[in-house]
XYZ file of C-alpha atoms in Angstrom:
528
model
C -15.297 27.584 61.351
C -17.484 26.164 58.950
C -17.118 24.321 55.862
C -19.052 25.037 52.924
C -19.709 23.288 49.410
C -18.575 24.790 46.081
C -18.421 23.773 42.129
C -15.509 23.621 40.419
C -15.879 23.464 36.487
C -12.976 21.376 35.484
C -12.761 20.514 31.571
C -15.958 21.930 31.163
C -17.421 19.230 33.575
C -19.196 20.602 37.233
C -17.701 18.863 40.291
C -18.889 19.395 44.034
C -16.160 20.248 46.692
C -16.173 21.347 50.043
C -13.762 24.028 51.199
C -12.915 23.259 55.004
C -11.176 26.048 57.017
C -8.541 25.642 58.999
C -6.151 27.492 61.253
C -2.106 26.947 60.789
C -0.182 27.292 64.007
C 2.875 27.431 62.256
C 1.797 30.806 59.435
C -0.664 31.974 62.238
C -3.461 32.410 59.621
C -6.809 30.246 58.436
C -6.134 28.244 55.745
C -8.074 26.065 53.034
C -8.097 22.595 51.972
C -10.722 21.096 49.461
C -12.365 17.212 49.809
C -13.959 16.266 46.722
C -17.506 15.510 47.284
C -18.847 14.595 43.728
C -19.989 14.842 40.302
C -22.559 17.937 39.717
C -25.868 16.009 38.544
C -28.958 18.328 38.818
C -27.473 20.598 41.329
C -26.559 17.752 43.550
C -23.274 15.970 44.471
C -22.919 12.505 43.330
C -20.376 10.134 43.503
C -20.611 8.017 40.336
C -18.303 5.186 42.067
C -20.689 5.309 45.296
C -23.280 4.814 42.869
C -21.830 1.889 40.861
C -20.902 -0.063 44.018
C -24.469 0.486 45.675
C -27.052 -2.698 45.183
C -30.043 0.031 46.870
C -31.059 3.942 45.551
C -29.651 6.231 48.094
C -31.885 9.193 49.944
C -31.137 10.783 52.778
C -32.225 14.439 54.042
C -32.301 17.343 51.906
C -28.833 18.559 53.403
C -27.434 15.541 52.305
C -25.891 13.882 48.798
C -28.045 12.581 46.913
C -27.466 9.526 44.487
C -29.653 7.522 41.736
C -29.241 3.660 41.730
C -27.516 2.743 38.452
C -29.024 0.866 35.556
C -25.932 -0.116 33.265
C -22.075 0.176 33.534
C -20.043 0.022 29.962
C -17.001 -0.067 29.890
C -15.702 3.390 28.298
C -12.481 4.767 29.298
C -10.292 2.357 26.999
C -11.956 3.727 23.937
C -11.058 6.913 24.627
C -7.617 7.010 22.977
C -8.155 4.499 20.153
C -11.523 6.517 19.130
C -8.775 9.406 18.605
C -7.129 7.644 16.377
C -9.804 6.720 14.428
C -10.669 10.005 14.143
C -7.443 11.418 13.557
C -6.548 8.802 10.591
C -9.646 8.833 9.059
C -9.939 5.431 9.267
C -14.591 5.812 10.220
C -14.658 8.181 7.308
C -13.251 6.001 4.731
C -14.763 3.111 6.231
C -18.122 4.868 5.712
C -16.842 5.888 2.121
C -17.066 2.039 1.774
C -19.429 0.662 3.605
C -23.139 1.643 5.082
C -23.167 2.881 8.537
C -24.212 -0.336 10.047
C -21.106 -2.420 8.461
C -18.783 -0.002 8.953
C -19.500 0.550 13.093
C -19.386 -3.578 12.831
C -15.591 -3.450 11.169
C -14.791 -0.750 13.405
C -16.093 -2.902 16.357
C -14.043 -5.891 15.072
C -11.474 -3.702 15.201
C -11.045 -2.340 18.434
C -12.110 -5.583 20.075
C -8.582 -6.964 18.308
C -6.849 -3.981 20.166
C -8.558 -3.756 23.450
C -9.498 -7.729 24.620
C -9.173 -10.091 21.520
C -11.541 -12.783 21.450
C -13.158 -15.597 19.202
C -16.005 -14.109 17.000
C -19.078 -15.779 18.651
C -17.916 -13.395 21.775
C -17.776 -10.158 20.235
C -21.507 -9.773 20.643
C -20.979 -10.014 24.488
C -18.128 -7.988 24.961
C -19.729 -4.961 22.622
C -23.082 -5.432 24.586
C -20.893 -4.879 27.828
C -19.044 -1.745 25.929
C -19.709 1.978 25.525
C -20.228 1.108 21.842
C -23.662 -0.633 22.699
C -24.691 3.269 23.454
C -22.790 4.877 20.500
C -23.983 2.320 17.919
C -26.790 0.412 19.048
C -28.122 -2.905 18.125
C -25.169 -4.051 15.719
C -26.169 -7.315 14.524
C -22.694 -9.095 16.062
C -24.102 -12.691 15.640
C -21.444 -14.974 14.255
C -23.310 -15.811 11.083
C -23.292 -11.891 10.100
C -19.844 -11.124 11.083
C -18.851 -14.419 9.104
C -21.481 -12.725 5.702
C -19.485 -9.592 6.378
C -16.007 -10.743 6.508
C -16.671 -12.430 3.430
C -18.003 -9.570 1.834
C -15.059 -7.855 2.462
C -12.785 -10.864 1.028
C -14.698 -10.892 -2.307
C -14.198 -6.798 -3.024
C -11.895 -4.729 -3.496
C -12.712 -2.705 -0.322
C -8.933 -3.457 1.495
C -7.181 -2.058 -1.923
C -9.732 1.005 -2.020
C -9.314 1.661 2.090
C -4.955 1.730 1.655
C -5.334 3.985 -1.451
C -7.411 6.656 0.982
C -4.815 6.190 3.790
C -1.548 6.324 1.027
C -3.633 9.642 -0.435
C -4.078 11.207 3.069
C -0.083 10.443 3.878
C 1.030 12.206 1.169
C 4.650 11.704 -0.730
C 8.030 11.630 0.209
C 7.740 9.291 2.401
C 9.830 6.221 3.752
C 8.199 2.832 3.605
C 9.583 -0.618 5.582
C 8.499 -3.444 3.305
C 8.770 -6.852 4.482
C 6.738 -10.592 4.553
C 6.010 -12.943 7.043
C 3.687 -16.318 7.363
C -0.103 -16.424 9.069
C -0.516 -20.213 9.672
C -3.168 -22.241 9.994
C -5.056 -25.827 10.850
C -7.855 -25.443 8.526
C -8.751 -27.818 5.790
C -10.491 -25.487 3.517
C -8.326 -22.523 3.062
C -7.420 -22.821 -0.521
C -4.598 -19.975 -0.448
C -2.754 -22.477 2.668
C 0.355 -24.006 1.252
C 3.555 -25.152 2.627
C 6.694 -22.902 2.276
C 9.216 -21.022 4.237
C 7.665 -20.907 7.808
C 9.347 -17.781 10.029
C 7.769 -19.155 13.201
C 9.367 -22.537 12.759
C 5.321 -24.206 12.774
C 4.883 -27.094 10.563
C 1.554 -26.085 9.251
C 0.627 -24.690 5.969
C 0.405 -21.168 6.064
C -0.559 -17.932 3.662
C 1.919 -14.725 3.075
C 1.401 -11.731 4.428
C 3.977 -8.564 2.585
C 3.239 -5.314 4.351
C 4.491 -1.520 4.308
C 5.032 0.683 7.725
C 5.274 4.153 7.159
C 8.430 5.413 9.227
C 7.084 8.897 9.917
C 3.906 7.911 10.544
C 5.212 4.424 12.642
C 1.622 3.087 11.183
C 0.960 0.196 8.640
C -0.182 1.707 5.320
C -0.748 -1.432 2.658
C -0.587 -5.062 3.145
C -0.876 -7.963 0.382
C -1.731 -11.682 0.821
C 0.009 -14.270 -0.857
C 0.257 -18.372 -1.359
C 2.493 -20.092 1.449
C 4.994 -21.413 -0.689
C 5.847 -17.924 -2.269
C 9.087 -16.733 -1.209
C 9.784 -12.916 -0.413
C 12.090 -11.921 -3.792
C 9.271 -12.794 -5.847
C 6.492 -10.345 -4.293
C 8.428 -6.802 -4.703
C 7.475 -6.569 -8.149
C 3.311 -6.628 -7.734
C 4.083 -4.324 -5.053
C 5.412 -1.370 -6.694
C 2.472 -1.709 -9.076
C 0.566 -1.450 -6.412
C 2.170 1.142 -4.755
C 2.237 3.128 -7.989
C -1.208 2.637 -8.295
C -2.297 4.198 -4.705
C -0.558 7.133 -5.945
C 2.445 7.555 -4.093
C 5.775 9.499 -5.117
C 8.938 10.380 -4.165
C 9.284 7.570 -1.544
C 12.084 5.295 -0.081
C 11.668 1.709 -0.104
C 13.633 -0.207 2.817
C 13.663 -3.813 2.676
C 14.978 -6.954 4.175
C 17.918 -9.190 2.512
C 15.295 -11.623 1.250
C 14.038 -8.932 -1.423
C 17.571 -8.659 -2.707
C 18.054 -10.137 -6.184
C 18.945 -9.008 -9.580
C 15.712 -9.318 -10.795
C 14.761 -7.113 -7.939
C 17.792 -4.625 -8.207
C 16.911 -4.204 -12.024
C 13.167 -3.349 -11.587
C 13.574 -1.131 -9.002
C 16.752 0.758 -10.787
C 14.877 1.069 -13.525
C 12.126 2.363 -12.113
C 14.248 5.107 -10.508
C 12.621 3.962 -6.902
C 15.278 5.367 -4.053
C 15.629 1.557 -1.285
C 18.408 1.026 1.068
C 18.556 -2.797 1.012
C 21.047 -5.381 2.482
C 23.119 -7.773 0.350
C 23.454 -11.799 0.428
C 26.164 -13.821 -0.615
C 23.996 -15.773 -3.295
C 25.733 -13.475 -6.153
C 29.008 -13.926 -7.475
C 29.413 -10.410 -7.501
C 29.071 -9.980 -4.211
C 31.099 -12.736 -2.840
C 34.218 -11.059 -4.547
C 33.231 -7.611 -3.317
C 33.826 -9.142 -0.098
C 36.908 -11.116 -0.633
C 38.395 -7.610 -2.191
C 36.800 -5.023 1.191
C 38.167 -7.604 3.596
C 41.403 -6.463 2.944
C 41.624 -3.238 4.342
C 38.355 -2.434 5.877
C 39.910 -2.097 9.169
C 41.896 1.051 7.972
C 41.592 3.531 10.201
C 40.777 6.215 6.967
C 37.186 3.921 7.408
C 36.829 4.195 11.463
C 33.629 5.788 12.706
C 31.384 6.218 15.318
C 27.683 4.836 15.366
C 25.778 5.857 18.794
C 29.289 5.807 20.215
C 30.694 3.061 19.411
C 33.023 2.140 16.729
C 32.517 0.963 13.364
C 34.400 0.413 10.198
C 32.623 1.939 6.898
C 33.831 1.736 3.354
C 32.284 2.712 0.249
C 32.023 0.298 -2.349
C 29.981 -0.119 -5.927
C 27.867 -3.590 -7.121
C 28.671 -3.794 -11.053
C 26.462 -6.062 -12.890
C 24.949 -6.184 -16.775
C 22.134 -4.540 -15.942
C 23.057 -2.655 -13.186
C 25.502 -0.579 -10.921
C 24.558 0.290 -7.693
C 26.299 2.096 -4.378
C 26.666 1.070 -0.756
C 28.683 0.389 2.033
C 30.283 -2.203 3.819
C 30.092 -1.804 7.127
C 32.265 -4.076 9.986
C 31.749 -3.451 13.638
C 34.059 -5.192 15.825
C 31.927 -5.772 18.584
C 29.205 -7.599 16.572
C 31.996 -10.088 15.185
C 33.257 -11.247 18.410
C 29.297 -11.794 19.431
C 27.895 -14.000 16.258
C 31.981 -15.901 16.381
C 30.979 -16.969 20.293
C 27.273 -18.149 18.904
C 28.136 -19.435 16.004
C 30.871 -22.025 17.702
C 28.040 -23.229 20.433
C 25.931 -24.174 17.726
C 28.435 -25.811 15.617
C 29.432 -27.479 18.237
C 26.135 -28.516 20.082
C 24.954 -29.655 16.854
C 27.866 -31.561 16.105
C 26.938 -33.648 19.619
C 23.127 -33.536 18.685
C 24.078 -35.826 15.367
C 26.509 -38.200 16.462
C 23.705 -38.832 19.087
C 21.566 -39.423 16.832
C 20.053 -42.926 16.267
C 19.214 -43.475 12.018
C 16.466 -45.530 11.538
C 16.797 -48.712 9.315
C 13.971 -47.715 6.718
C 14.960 -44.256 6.596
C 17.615 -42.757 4.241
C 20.392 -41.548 5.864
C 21.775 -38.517 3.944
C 17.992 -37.137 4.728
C 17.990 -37.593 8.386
C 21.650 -35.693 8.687
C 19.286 -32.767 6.242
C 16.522 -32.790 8.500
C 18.301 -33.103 11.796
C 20.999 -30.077 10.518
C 18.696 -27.735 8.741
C 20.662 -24.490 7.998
C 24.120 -25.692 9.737
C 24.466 -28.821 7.530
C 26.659 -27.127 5.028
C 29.630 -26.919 7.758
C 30.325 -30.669 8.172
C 30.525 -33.352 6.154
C 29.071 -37.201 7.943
C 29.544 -40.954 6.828
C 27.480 -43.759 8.626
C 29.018 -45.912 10.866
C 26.307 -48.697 12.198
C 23.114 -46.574 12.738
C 24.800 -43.280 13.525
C 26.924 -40.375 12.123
C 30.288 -39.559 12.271
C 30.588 -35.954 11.972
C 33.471 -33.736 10.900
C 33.974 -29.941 10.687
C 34.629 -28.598 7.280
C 37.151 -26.423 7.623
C 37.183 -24.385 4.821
C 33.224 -23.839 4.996
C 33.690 -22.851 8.580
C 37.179 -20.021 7.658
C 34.398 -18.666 5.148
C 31.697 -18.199 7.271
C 34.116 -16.661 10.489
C 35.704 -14.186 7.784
C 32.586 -12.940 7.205
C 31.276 -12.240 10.728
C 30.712 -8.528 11.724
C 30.548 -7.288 7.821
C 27.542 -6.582 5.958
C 26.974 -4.604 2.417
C 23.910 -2.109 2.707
C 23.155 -1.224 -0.867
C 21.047 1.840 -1.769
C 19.539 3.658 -4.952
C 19.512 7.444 -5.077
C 21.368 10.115 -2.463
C 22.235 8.354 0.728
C 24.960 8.800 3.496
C 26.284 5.870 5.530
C 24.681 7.452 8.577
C 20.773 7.518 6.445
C 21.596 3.952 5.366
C 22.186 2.107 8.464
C 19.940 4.318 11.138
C 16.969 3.897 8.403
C 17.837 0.351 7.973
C 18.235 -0.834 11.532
C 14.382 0.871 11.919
C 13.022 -1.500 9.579
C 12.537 -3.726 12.617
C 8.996 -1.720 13.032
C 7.448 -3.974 10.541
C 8.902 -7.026 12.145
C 7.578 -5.352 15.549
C 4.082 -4.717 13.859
C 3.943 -8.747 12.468
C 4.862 -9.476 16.281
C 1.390 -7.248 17.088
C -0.801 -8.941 14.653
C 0.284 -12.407 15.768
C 0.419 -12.129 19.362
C -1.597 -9.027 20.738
C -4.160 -8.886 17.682
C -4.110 -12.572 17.854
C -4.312 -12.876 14.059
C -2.893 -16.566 14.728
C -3.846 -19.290 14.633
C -6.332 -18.495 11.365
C -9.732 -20.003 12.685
C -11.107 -18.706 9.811
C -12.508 -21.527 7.263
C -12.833 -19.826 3.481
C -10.186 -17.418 1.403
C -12.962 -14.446 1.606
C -13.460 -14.662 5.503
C -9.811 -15.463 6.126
C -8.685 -12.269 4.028
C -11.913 -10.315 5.550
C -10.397 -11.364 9.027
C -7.130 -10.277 8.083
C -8.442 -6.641 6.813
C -9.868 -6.330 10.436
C -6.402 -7.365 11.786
C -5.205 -4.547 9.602
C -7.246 -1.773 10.852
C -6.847 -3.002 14.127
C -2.787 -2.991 13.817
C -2.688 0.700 12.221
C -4.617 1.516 15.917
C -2.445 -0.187 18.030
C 0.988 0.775 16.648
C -0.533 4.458 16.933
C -1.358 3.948 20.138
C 2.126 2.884 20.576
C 3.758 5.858 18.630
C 1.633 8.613 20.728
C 2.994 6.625 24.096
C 6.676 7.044 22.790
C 6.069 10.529 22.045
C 4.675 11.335 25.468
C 7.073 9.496 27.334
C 4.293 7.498 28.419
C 6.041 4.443 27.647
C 8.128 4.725 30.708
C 5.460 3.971 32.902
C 3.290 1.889 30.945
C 3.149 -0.520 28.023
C -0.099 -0.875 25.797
C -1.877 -3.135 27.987
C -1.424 -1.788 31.765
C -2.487 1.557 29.869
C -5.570 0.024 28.572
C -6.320 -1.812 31.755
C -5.743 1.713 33.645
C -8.233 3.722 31.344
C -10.698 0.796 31.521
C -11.668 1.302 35.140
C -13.416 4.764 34.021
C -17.020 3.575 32.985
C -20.044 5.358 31.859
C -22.474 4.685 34.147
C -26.559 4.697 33.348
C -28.754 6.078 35.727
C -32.428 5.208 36.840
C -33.686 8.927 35.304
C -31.744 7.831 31.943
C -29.344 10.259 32.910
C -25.189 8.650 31.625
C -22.093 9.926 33.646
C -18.874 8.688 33.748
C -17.430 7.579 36.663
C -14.487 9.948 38.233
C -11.219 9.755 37.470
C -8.311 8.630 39.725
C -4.673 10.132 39.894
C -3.138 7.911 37.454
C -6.056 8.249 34.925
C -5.825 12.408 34.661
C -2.109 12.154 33.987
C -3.125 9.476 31.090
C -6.052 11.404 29.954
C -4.038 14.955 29.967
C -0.503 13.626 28.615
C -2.671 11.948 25.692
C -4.712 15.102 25.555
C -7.973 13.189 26.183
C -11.084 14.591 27.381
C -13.713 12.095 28.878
């Protein structure tokens, strides 16, 4: 029996097969099984990973395969699903509302290199060179000296602004946004928005504010805003509902972080009729003796509920203030209690041992090497100096305070909310938290190598585009179910053994696609 070539058309592409007969003992009939032989290229076969692989042109007889030696390889096949997005969010057409063609395909190559294989800007020209975007936009000008011009460009305009009003405008209203601020550090001299303040990765550098908004639906960053280091997060809400307000969007939520709550804060956005869900601290009187009064019968069981199956204790309660009266909810889950009791005592007692070990220098002042050395717990004991150390004792009362407040929490909210919409929405405002964990580490926004306030915030507008792609990236993968196999990287590093592959007649194929890569390609709906 003989075998005998075929083409299959397979996602509009022409493959080569051969069909290879075969008799079956077992059915008693002839049978077919196909090999794959290669890519159609001018009627013949050819196997683009053959090709890539060979150092010599391959010709053998006309009944057999015939391949051309390749020129280039470019990497292509990690592109594929981040060009999607791109297209999908609009993100190259209001680029090239802003920019001309050539600075926008530079952004956009910024961009994706932060996403794909992050690297210092006098790189970038040889990773794009080695890239499939050396073929879709040619000779891009990716010496450092440009990209440095066009970041600064971008610092000194109002481009960002104008780029989050088109994506606010293309999300529509009635949305929910998770608003919250973090700290980009850096070593540089010459940054004149670096300042000291409130550092959230414990670095002792100076450092600038970033606030930003996530869209929940969307699980993308929308709007970001850049601030001195030493301002702290309750002051920044107000600039950005102007903001917000002036991007056009309605009707939305606001969800927010304790550090945003204040009655400054409460006031503006009350009177502003703006729905939030926000959680409450203990700086305000008011709230203090909300909790002494809840504390006395929150564990009725008229208040017991279930949360993801497992119990917790919800009571309605109402903030009174001047200007003011707002709803919420206490909430107390047991379990949660007996988990921040059993780390709370380690570290009062740990640091308890970590001061009386502590040696105080003779030209230093005491009570500020007990403020240093205690940071945040130092409000639990009180100290006297005996020789050159501490003697440290447990306030008791401090301590009965802090315990009796352990497992409880007040979420506070503006507008129609059930317990259920308050603490599900709430405990998914760790997205932006999640996205500032992107920028830092996979984006590798940190640390800012940038040496001027236009290139540092024309870096950090590239860090912003290339975050929105990522966390996309992220959200298609959870809904596909993708994420159970893969995280972000292995995926990329997957798709980025298909190549596009140059051949001596000028002819580009890409090379074929393994198991792994069709279920990628066809659970992401990807064509190559």
């Amino acid at each position: 029996m003989k075998s005998i070539l075929r083409i299959k058309k397979i996602n509009g592409i022409e493959y080569w097969y051969e069909d290879i007969p075969y008799y079956d003992k077992e059915k008693k009939q002839i049978r077919h099984k196909s090999k794959y032989v290669g890519r159609n290229i001018n009627g013949k076969p050819v196997r683009v990973r053959d090709a890539l692989n060979s150092s010599d042109e391959i010709v053998q007889d006309e009944t057999s395969f015939v391949s051309s030696k390749p020129v280039n390889a470019y990497n292509y096949g990690e592109f594929l699903p981040l060009q999607k997005i791109v297209e999908e969010l609009k993100i190259e057409e209001y680029l090239g509302d802003l920019f001309n063609e050539k600075d926008r395909n530079m952004i956009l190559s910024m961009a994706l290199n932060r996403v794909i294989r992050p690297t210092a800007m006098y790189n970038l020209k040889t990773w794009y060179e080695n890239s499939v975007l050396s073929l879709q936009w040619p000779e891009l000008p990716l010496k450092s000296q440009n990209i440095s011009n066009l970041l600064a460009k971008v610092g000194n305009s109002d481009i960002p602004s104008m780029f989050m009003g088109k994506m606010f405008r293309n999300l529509g209203t009635k949305r929910t946004l998770m608003y919250d601020l973090t700290s980009l550090s850096s070593y540089s001299q010459l940054i004149n928005l670096l300042e000291y303040g409130y550092n959230r990765d414990n670095c002792d550098l100076p450092q600038i504010n970033l606030s930003m908004i996530v869209d929940k639906e969307k699980g993308i960053p929308v709007m970001y805003d850049i601030y001195p280091g030493s301002i702290v997060d309750v002051t920044t809400l107000k600039n950005t509902l102007k903001k917000i307000e002036a991007h056009g969007m309605e009707n939305y939520t606001l969800v927010m972080d304790r550090g945003f709550f204040s009655k400054g804060n409460i006031e503006e956005l009350v009177r502003e009729k703006i729905p939030f869900i926000m959680p409450a601290t203990m700086a305000l009187k008011s709230v203090k003796e909300l909790m002494s009064s809840v504390q006395k019968d929150i564990e009725s069981p008229e208040y017991l509920h279930k949360f993801h199956k497992k119990p917790i204790f919800v009571k309605p309660v109402t903030l009174e203030e001047k200007e003011f009266k707002i709803n919420g909810y206490c909430f107390y889950d047991p379990k949660r209690e007996m988990e921040e009791k059993s780390t709370f005592y380690s570290r009062l007692y740990d640091m308890k041992e970590k001061l009386e070990e502590t040696a105080i220098p003779g030209w230093r002042n005491a009570a500020e090497v007990f403020k240093e050395r205690a940071r945040e717990m130092a409000s639990f004991y009180s100290w006297k100096k005996i020789d050159d150390h501490f003697k440290i004792n447990i306030k008791k009362n401090a301590v009965s305070q802090r315990i009796n407040r352990m497992g409880k929490f007040f979420l506070f909210y503006y507008g129609e909310r059930d317990w259920v919409e308050c603490l599900t929405y709430y405990r998914e405002r760790d997205i932006v938290e999640k996205g500032f964990k992107v920028m830092k580490n996979d984006i590798q926004s940190l640390p800012l190598n940038t040496n001027k306030d236009s290139t540092t915030k024309g870096f950090i507008f590239v860090c912003f585009i290339g975050l929105i792609i990522r966390m996309k990236l992220l959200s298609m993968m959870k809904e596909t179910k993708i994420i159970e196999d893969y995280t972000v990287e292995s995926l990329l590093l997957e798709l980025e053994k298909i190549r596009k592959v140059e051949l001596q007649n000028g002819e580009v194929i890409v090379t074929e696609l393994t198991r792994k890569q069709k279920e990628i390609m066809e659970k992401l709906n990807l064509c190559a």
